[in-house]
Short mmCIF file of C-alpha atoms and ligand atoms in Angstrom, two decimals:
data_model
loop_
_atom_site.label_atom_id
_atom_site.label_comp_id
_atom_site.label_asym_id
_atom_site.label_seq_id
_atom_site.Cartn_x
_atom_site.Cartn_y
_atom_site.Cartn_z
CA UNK A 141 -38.59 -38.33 24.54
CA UNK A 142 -36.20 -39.99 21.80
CA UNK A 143 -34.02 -37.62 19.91
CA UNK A 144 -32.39 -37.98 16.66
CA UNK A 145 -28.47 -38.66 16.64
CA UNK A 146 -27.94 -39.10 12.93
CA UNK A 147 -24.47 -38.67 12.00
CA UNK A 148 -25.08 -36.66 8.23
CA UNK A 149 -23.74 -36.60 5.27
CA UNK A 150 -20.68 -34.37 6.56
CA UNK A 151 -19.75 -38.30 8.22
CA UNK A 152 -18.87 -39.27 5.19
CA UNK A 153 -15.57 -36.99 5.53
CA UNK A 154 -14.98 -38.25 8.80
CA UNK A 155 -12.71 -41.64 7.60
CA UNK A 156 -10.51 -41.63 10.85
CA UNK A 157 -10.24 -44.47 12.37
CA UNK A 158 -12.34 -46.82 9.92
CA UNK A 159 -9.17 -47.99 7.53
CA UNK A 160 -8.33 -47.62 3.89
CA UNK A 161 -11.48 -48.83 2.06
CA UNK A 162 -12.88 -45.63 4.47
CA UNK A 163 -10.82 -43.25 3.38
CA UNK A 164 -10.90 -44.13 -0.35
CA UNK A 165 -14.76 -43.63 0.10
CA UNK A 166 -13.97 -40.19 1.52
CA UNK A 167 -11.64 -39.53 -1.48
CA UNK A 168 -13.70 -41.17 -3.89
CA UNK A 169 -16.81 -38.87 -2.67
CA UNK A 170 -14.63 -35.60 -2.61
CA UNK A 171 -13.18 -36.13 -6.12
CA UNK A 172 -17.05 -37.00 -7.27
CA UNK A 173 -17.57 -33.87 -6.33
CA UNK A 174 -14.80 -31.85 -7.32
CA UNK A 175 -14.87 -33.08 -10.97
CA UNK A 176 -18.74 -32.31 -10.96
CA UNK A 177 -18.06 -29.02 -10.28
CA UNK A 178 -15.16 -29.11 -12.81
CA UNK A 179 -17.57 -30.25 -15.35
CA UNK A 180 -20.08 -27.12 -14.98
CA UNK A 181 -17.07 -24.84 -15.14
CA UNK A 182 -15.61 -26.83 -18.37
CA UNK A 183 -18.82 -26.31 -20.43
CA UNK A 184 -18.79 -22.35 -18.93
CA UNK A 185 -15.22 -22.24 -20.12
CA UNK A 186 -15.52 -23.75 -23.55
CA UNK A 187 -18.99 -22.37 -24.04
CA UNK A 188 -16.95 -19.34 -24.19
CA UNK A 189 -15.93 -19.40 -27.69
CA UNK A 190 -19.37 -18.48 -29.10
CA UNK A 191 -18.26 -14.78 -27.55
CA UNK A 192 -15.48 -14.55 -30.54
CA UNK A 193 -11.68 -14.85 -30.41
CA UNK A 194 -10.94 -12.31 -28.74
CA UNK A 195 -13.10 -13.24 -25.56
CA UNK A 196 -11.65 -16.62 -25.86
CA UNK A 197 -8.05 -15.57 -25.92
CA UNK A 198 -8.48 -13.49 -22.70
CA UNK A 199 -10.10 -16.17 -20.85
CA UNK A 200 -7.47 -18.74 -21.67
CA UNK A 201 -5.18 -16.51 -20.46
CA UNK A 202 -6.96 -15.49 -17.18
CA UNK A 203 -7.29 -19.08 -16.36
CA UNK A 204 -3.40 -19.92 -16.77
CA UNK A 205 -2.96 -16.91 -14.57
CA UNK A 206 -5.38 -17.27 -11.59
CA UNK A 207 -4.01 -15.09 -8.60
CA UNK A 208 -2.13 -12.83 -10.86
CA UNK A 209 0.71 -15.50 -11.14
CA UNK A 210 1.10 -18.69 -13.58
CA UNK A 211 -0.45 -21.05 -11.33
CA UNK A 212 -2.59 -22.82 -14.42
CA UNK A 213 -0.48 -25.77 -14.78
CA UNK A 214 -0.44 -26.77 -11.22
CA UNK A 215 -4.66 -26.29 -10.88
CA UNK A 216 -4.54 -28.77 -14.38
CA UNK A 217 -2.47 -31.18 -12.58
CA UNK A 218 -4.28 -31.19 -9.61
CA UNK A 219 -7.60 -31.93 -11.56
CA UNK A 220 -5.97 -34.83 -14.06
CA UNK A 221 -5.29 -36.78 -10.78
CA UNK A 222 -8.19 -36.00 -9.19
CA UNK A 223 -9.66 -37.81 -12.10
CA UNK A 224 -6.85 -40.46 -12.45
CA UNK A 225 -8.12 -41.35 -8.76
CA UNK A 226 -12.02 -41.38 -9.21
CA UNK A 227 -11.38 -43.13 -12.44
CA UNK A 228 -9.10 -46.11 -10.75
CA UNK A 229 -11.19 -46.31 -7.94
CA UNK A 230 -14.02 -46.91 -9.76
CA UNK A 231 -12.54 -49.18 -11.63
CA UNK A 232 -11.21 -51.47 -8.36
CA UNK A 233 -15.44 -50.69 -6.85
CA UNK A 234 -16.77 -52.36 -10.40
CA UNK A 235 -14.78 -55.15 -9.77
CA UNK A 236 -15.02 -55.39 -5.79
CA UNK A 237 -18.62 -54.24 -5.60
CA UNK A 238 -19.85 -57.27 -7.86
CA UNK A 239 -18.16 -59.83 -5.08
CA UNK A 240 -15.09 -60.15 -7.46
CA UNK A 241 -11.82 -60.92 -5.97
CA UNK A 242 -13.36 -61.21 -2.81
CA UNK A 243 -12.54 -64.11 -0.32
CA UNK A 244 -15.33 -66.86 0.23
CA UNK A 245 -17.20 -66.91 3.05
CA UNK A 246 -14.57 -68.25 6.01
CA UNK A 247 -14.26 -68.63 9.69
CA UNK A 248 -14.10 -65.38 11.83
CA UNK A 249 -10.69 -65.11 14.25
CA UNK A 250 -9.34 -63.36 16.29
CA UNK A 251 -8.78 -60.46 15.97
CA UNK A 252 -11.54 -60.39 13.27
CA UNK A 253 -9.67 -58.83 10.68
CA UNK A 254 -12.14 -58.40 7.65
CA UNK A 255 -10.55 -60.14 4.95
CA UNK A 256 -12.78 -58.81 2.11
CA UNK A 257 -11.37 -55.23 3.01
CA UNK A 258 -7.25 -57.09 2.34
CA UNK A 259 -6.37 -60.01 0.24
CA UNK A 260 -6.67 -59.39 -3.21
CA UNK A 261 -8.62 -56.39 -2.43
CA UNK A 262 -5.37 -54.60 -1.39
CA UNK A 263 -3.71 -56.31 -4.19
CA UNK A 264 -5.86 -54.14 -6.36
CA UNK A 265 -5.62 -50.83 -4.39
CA UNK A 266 -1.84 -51.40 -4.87
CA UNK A 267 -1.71 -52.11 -8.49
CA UNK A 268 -3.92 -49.32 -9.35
CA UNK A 269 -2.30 -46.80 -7.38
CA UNK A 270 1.26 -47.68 -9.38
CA UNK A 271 -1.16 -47.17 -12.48
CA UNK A 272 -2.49 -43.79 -10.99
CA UNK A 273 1.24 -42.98 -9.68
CA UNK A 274 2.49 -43.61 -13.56
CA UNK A 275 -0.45 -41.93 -15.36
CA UNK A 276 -0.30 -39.06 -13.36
CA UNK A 277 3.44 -38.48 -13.77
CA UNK A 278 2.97 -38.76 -17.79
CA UNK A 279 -0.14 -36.03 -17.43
CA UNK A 280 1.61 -33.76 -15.07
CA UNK A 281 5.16 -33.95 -17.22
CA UNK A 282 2.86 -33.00 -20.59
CA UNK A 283 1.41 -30.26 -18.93
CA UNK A 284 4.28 -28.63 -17.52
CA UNK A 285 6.61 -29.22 -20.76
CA UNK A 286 4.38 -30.38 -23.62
CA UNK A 287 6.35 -33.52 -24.06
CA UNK A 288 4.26 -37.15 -23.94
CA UNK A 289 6.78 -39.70 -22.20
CA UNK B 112 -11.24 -38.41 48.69
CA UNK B 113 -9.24 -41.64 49.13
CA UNK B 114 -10.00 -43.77 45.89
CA UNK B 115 -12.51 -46.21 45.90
CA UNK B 116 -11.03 -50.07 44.10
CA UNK B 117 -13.12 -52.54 43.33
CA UNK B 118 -12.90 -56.04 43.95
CA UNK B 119 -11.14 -58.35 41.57
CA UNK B 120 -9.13 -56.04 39.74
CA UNK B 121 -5.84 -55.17 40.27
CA UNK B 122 -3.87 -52.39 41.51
CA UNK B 123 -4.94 -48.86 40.45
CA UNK B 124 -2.94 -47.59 37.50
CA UNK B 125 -3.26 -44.29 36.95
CA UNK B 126 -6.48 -41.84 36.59
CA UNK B 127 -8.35 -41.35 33.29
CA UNK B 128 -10.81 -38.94 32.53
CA UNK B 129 -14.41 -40.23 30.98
CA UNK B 130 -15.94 -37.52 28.74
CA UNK B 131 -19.25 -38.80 28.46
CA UNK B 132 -21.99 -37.22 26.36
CA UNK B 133 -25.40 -37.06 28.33
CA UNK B 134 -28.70 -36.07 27.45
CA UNK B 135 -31.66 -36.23 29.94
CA UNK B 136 -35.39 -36.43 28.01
CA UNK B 137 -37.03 -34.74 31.00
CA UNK B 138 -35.19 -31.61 30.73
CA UNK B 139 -35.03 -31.49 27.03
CA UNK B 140 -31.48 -29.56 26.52
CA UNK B 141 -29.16 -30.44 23.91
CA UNK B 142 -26.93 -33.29 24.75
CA UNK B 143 -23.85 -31.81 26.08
CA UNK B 144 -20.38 -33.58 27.97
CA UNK B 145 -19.90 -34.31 31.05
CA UNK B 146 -16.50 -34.95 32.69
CA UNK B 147 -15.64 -37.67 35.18
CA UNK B 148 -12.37 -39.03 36.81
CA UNK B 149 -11.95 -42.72 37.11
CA UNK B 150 -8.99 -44.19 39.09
CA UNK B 151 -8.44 -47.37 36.51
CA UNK B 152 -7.38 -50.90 38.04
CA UNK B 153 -5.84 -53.14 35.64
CA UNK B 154 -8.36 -55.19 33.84
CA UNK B 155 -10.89 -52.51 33.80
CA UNK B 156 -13.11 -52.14 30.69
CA UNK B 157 -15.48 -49.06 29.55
CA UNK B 158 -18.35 -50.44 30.98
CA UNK B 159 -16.43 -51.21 34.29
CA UNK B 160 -15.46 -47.07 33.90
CA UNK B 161 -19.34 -46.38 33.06
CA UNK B 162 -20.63 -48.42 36.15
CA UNK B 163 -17.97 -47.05 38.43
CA UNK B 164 -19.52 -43.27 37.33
CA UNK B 165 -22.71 -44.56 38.48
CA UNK B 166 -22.11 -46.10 41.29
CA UNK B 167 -19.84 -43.27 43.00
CA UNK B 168 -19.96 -40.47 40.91
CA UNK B 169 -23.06 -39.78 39.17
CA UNK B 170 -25.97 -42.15 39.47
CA UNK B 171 -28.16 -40.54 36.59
CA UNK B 172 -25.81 -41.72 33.93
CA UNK B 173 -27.64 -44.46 32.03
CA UNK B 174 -26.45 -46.94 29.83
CA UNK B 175 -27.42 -50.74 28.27
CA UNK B 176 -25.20 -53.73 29.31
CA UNK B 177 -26.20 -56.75 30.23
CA UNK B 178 -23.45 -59.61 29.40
CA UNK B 179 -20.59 -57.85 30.28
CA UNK B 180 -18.43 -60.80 28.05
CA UNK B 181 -19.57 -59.51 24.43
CA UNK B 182 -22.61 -62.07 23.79
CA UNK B 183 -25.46 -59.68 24.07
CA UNK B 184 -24.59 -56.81 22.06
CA UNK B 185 -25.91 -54.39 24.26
CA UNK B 186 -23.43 -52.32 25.03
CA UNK B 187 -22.57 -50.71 21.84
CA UNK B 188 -21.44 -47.40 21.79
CA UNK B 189 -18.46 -44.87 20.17
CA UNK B 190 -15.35 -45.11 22.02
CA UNK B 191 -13.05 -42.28 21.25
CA UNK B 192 -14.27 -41.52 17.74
CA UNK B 193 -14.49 -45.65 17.10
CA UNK B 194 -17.88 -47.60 17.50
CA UNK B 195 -16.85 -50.57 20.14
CA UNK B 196 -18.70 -52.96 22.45
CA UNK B 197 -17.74 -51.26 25.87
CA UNK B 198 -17.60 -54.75 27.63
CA UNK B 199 -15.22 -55.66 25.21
CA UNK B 200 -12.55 -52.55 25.66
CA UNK B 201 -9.85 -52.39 28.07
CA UNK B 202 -9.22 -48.68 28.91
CA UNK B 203 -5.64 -49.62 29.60
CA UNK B 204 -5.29 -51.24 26.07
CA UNK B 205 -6.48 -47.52 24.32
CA UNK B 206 -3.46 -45.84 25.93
CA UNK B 207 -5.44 -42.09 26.72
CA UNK B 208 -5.48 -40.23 29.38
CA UNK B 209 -9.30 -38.73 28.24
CA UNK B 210 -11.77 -41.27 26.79
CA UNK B 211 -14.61 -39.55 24.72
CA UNK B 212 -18.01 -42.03 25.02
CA UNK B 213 -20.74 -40.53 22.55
CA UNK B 214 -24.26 -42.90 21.80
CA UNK B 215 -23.92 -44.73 18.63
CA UNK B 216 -24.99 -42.70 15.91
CA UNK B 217 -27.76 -43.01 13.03
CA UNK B 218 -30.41 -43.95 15.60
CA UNK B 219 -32.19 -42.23 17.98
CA UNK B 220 -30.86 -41.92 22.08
CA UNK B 221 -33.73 -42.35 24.83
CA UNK B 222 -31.00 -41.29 27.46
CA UNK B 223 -27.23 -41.10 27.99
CA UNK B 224 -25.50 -43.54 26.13
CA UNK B 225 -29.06 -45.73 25.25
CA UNK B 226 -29.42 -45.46 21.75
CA UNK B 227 -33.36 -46.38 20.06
CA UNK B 228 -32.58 -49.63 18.35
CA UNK B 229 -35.79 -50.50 17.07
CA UNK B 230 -34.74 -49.59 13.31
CA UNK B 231 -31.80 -52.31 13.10
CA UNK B 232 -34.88 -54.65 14.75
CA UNK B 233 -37.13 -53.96 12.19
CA UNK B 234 -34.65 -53.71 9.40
CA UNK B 235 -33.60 -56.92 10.54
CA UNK B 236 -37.28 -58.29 10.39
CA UNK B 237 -37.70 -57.03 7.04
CA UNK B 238 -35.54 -59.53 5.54
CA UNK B 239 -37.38 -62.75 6.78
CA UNK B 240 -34.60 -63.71 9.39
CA UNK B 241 -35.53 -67.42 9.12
CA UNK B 242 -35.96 -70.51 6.75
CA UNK B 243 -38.76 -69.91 4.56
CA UNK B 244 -40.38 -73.19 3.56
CA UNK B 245 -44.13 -74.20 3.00
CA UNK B 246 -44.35 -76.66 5.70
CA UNK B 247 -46.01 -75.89 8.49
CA UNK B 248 -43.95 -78.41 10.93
CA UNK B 249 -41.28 -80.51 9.33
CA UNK B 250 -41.03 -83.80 10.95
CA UNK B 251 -37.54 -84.48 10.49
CA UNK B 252 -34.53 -82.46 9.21
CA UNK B 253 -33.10 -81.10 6.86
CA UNK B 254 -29.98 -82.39 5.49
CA UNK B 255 -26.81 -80.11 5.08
CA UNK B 256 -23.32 -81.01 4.13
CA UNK B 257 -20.10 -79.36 6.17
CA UNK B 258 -19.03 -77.25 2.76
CA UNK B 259 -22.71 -75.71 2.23
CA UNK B 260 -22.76 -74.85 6.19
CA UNK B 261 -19.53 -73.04 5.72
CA UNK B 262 -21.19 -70.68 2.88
CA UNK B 263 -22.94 -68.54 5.16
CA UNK B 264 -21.69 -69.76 8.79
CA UNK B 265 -19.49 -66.53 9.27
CA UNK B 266 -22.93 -64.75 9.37
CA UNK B 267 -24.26 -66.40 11.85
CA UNK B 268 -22.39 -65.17 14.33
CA UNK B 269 -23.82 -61.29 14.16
CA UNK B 270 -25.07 -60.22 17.53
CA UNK B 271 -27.21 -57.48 16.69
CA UNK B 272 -25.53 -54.95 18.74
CA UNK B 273 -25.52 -52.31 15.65
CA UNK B 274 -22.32 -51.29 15.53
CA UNK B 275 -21.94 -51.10 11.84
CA UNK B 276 -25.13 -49.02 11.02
CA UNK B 277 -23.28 -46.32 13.47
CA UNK B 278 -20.29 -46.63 11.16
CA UNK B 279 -21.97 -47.07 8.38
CA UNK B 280 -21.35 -43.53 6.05
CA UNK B 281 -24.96 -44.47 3.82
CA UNK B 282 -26.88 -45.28 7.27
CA UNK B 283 -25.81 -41.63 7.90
CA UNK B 284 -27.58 -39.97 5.36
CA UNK B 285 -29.72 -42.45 4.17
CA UNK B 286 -32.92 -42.71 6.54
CA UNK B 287 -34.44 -45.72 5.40
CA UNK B 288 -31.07 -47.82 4.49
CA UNK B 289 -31.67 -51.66 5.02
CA UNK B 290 -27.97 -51.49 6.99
CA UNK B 291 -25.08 -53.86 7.17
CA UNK B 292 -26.90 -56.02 9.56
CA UNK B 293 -30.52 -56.75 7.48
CA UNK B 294 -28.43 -57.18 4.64
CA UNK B 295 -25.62 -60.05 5.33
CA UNK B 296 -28.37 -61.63 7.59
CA UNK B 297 -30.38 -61.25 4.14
CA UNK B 298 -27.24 -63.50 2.36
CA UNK B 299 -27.07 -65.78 5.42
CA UNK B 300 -30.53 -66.84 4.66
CA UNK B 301 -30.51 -66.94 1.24
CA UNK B 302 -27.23 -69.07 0.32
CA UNK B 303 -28.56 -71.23 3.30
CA UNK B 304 -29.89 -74.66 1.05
CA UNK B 305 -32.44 -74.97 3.45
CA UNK B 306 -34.66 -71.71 2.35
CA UNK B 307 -36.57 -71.02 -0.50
CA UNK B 308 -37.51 -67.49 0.38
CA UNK B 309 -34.83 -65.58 -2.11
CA UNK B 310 -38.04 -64.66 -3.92
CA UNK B 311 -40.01 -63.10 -0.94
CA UNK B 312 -36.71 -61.64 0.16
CA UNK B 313 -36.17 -60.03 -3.18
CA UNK B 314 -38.73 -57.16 -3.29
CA UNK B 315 -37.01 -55.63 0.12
CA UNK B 316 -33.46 -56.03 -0.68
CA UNK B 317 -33.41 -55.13 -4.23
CA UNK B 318 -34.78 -51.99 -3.65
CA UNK B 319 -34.15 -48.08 -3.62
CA UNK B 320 -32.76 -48.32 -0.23
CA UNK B 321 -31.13 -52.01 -0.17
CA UNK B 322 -28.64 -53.64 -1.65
CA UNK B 323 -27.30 -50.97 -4.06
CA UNK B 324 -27.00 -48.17 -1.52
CA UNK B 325 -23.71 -50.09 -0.20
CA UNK B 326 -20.65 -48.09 -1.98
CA UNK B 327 -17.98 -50.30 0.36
CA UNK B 328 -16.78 -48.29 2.72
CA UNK B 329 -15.80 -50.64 4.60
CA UNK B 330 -16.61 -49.58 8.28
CA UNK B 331 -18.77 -52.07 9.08
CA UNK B 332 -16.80 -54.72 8.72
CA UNK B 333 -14.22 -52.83 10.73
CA UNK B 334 -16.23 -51.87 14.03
CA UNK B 335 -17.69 -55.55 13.84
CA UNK B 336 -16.48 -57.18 17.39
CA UNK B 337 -17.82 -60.41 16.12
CA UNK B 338 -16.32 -60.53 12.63
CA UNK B 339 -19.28 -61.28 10.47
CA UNK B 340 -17.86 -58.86 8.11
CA UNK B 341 -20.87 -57.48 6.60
CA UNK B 342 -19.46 -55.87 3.84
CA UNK B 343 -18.48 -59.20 2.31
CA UNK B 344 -22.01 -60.05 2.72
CA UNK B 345 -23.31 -57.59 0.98
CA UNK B 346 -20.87 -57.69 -2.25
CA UNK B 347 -21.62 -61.55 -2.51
CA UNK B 348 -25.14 -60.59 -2.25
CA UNK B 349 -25.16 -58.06 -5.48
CA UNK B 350 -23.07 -60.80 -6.97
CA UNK B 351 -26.11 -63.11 -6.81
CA UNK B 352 -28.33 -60.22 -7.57
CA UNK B 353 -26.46 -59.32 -10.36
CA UNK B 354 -26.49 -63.15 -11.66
CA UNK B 355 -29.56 -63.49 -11.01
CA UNK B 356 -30.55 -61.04 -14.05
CA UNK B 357 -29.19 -63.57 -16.42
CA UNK B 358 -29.03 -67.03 -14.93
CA UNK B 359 -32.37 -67.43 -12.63
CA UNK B 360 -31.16 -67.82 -8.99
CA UNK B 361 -32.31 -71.36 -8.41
CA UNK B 362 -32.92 -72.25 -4.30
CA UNK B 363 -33.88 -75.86 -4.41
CA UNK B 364 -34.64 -76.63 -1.10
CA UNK B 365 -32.85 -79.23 1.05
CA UNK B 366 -33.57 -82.82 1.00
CA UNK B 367 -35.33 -84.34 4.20
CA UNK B 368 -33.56 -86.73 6.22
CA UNK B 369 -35.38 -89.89 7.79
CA UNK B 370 -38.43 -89.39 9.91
CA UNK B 371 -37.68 -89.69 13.53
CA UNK B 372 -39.73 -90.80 16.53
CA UNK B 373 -38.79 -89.76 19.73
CA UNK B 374 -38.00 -92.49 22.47
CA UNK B 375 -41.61 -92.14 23.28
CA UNK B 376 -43.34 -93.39 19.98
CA UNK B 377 -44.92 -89.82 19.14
CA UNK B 378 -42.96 -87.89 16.47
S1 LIG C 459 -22.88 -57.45 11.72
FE1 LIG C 459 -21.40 -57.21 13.40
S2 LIG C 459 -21.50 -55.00 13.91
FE2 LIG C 459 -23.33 -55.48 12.70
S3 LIG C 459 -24.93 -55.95 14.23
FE3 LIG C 459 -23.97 -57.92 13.64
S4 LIG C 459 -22.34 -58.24 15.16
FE4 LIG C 459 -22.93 -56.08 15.29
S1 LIG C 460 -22.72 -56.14 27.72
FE1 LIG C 460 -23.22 -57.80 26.37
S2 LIG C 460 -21.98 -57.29 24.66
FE2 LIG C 460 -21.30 -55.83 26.08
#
């Protein structure tokens, strides 16, 4: 008798050994996630103020001092790039995703190097990542000092 | 034990240990890994390391080869973590001392290291793997320039052996998933100027589970020992698709070249 062998969605955080377009899928996924779950506790958060000032003022404290310590800014910079990421990425997946700035169709060679995972491809992955490198650094500096760049 | 060699290899390297996973159907346990020392010559693939297990250590171990030069694709399976035709991999060349061989994934396994294929077959049936045209028997060709043979020639070259559904992450959770394979075989057929089945072809591929289930990963095109790179496929595919909602896709059919008779007289 046949058994199954299906590999499961927990594969999908399994990039090793597949090559960047993997692991940005792996990212891309995790950060889905992440800000999904970001979202529900946003609208908790906010949804907060119906319960009067005072309620609100404690909570926005509590949440800039998770753990007992001020470790706020650091959990707000961690979730701006998270979302500079999913953002970009989705960005370069719009463009790649609709055959755009792909290679035509060409002759396979050895070592069959896929060329519509490099080429312009890359190009994009590194030009968004200075974007995503540069955005992030402007977030992060306004939240830790309050001062736009 | 002295070591056996085999014949037409050269001199024995060093020792590496297989850790192959098995799984018997008679007994019906949970596949579990079993270890096995193989003195490697130099030239040795997997499949040279597989069929020296069964020939001197273990002769229940079963696995599916049959070219043993990468033209079949038979012999798929994942090679330390990697999906990899074992014909095709020198054990010297992956530089370990322990070699992990697991069945591909995202089918089924009827024993050892033979995985059930017949979802890439059908998948790959599903997408009308030919020329579609009305004719019953054309009498002469069909004429094709160089430049609209190169448009889907790269695809042509897929073997079947089903490497990149086992990468694939959407063929992992995604039962019904046309695959990497139905799909670029899908574009091979329809940028061909010979078909005119894009229309037939359309209910199956623009569908919950076809082309729009691909998020580019990427791994198919990366485990394919061939090349075809799938994933290129399947964007240029969705750019047709996409098109197609606002300019009709338009297959016209090739022209026929001159009736021939064979030296014979009959046609
Ligand atoms: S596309 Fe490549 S990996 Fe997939 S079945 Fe064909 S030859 Fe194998
Ligand atoms: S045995 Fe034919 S491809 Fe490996």
């Amino acid at each position: 008798m046949t058994i199954e062998n299906k590999k499961g969605w927990i594969s999908w955080f399994n990039p090793f050994k597949y090559g960047t377009d993997r692991w940005m899928f792996a990212l891309h996924r995790l950060t889905g996630i992440a800000l999904g779950l970001y979202l529900i506790a946003h609208v908790w958060e906010t949804s907060n103020i119906l319960n009067g000032q005072v309620t609100w003022d404690k909570i926005m404290v509590d949440l800039d001092y998770p753990f007992g310590a001020h470790y706020g800014p650091f959990i707000l910079s961690l979730i701006l790039i998270v979302a500079v990421y999913h953002a970009l990425n989705g960005i370069r997946l719009t463009i790649v995703e609709n055959g755009l700035m792909l290679p035509k169709p060409y002759r396979p060679e050895f070592p069959y190097k896929a060329k519509s995972l490099r080429g312009l491809n890359n190009l994009l992955k590194i030009v968004l990542g200075i974007f995503m490198i540069l955005i992030s650094a402007i977030g992060v500096i306004f939240i830790f000092t309050g001062v736009i760049v | 034990m002295e070591t056996l060699v085999l014949k037409g290899f050269g001199e024995v390297v060093k020792t590496v240990t297989f850790r192959v996973r098995r799984y018997d159907p008679e007994k019906k346990e949970i596949p579990k890994y079993e270890e096995y020392k193989v003195p490697v010559q130099k030239g040795m693939t997997i499949l040279d390391g597989i069929l020296y297990i069964k020939e001197h250590l273990d002769h229940s171990l079963s696995a599916r080869y049959s070219c043993r030069m990468g033209i079949c694709g038979s012999c798929g399976m994942i090679i330390n973590g990697k999906e990899k035709l074992a014909c095709q991999t020198q054990i010297l060349e992956l530089g370990k001392d322990l070699i992990k061989v697991d069945p591909m994934g995202n089918y089924g396994i009827v024993k050892d290291l033979v995985p059930e294929l017949s979802k890439l077959f059908n998948n790959h049936q599903s997408v009308k793997p030919f020329i579609v045209r009305e004719e019953e028997e054309p009498k002469s060709e069909f004429l094709q320039t160089p430049d609209q043979r190169e448009k889907y020639a790269m695809f042509t070259d897929c073997i079947l052996c089903g490497l990149c559904l086992s990468a694939c992450p959407t063929s992992a959770s995604d039962e019904l998933y046309l695959g990497p394979q139905a799909l670029a075989q899908s574009f091979r057929y329809i940028v061909d100027n010979r078909d005119l089945g894009f229309e037939e072809r359309l209910n199956v591929v623009d569908s919950k589970h076809g082309v729009w289930r691909c998020h580019f990963s990427g791994a198919c095109s990366e485990v394919c020992p061939k090349g075809v790179d799938p994933a290129l496929a399947i964007q240029l595919l969705r750019k047709v698709m996409t098109t197609n909602i606002f300019v009709k896709y338009q297959q016209k059919g090739a022209t026929r070249g001159p009736e021939r008779k064979s030296a014979l007289g009959v046609s």
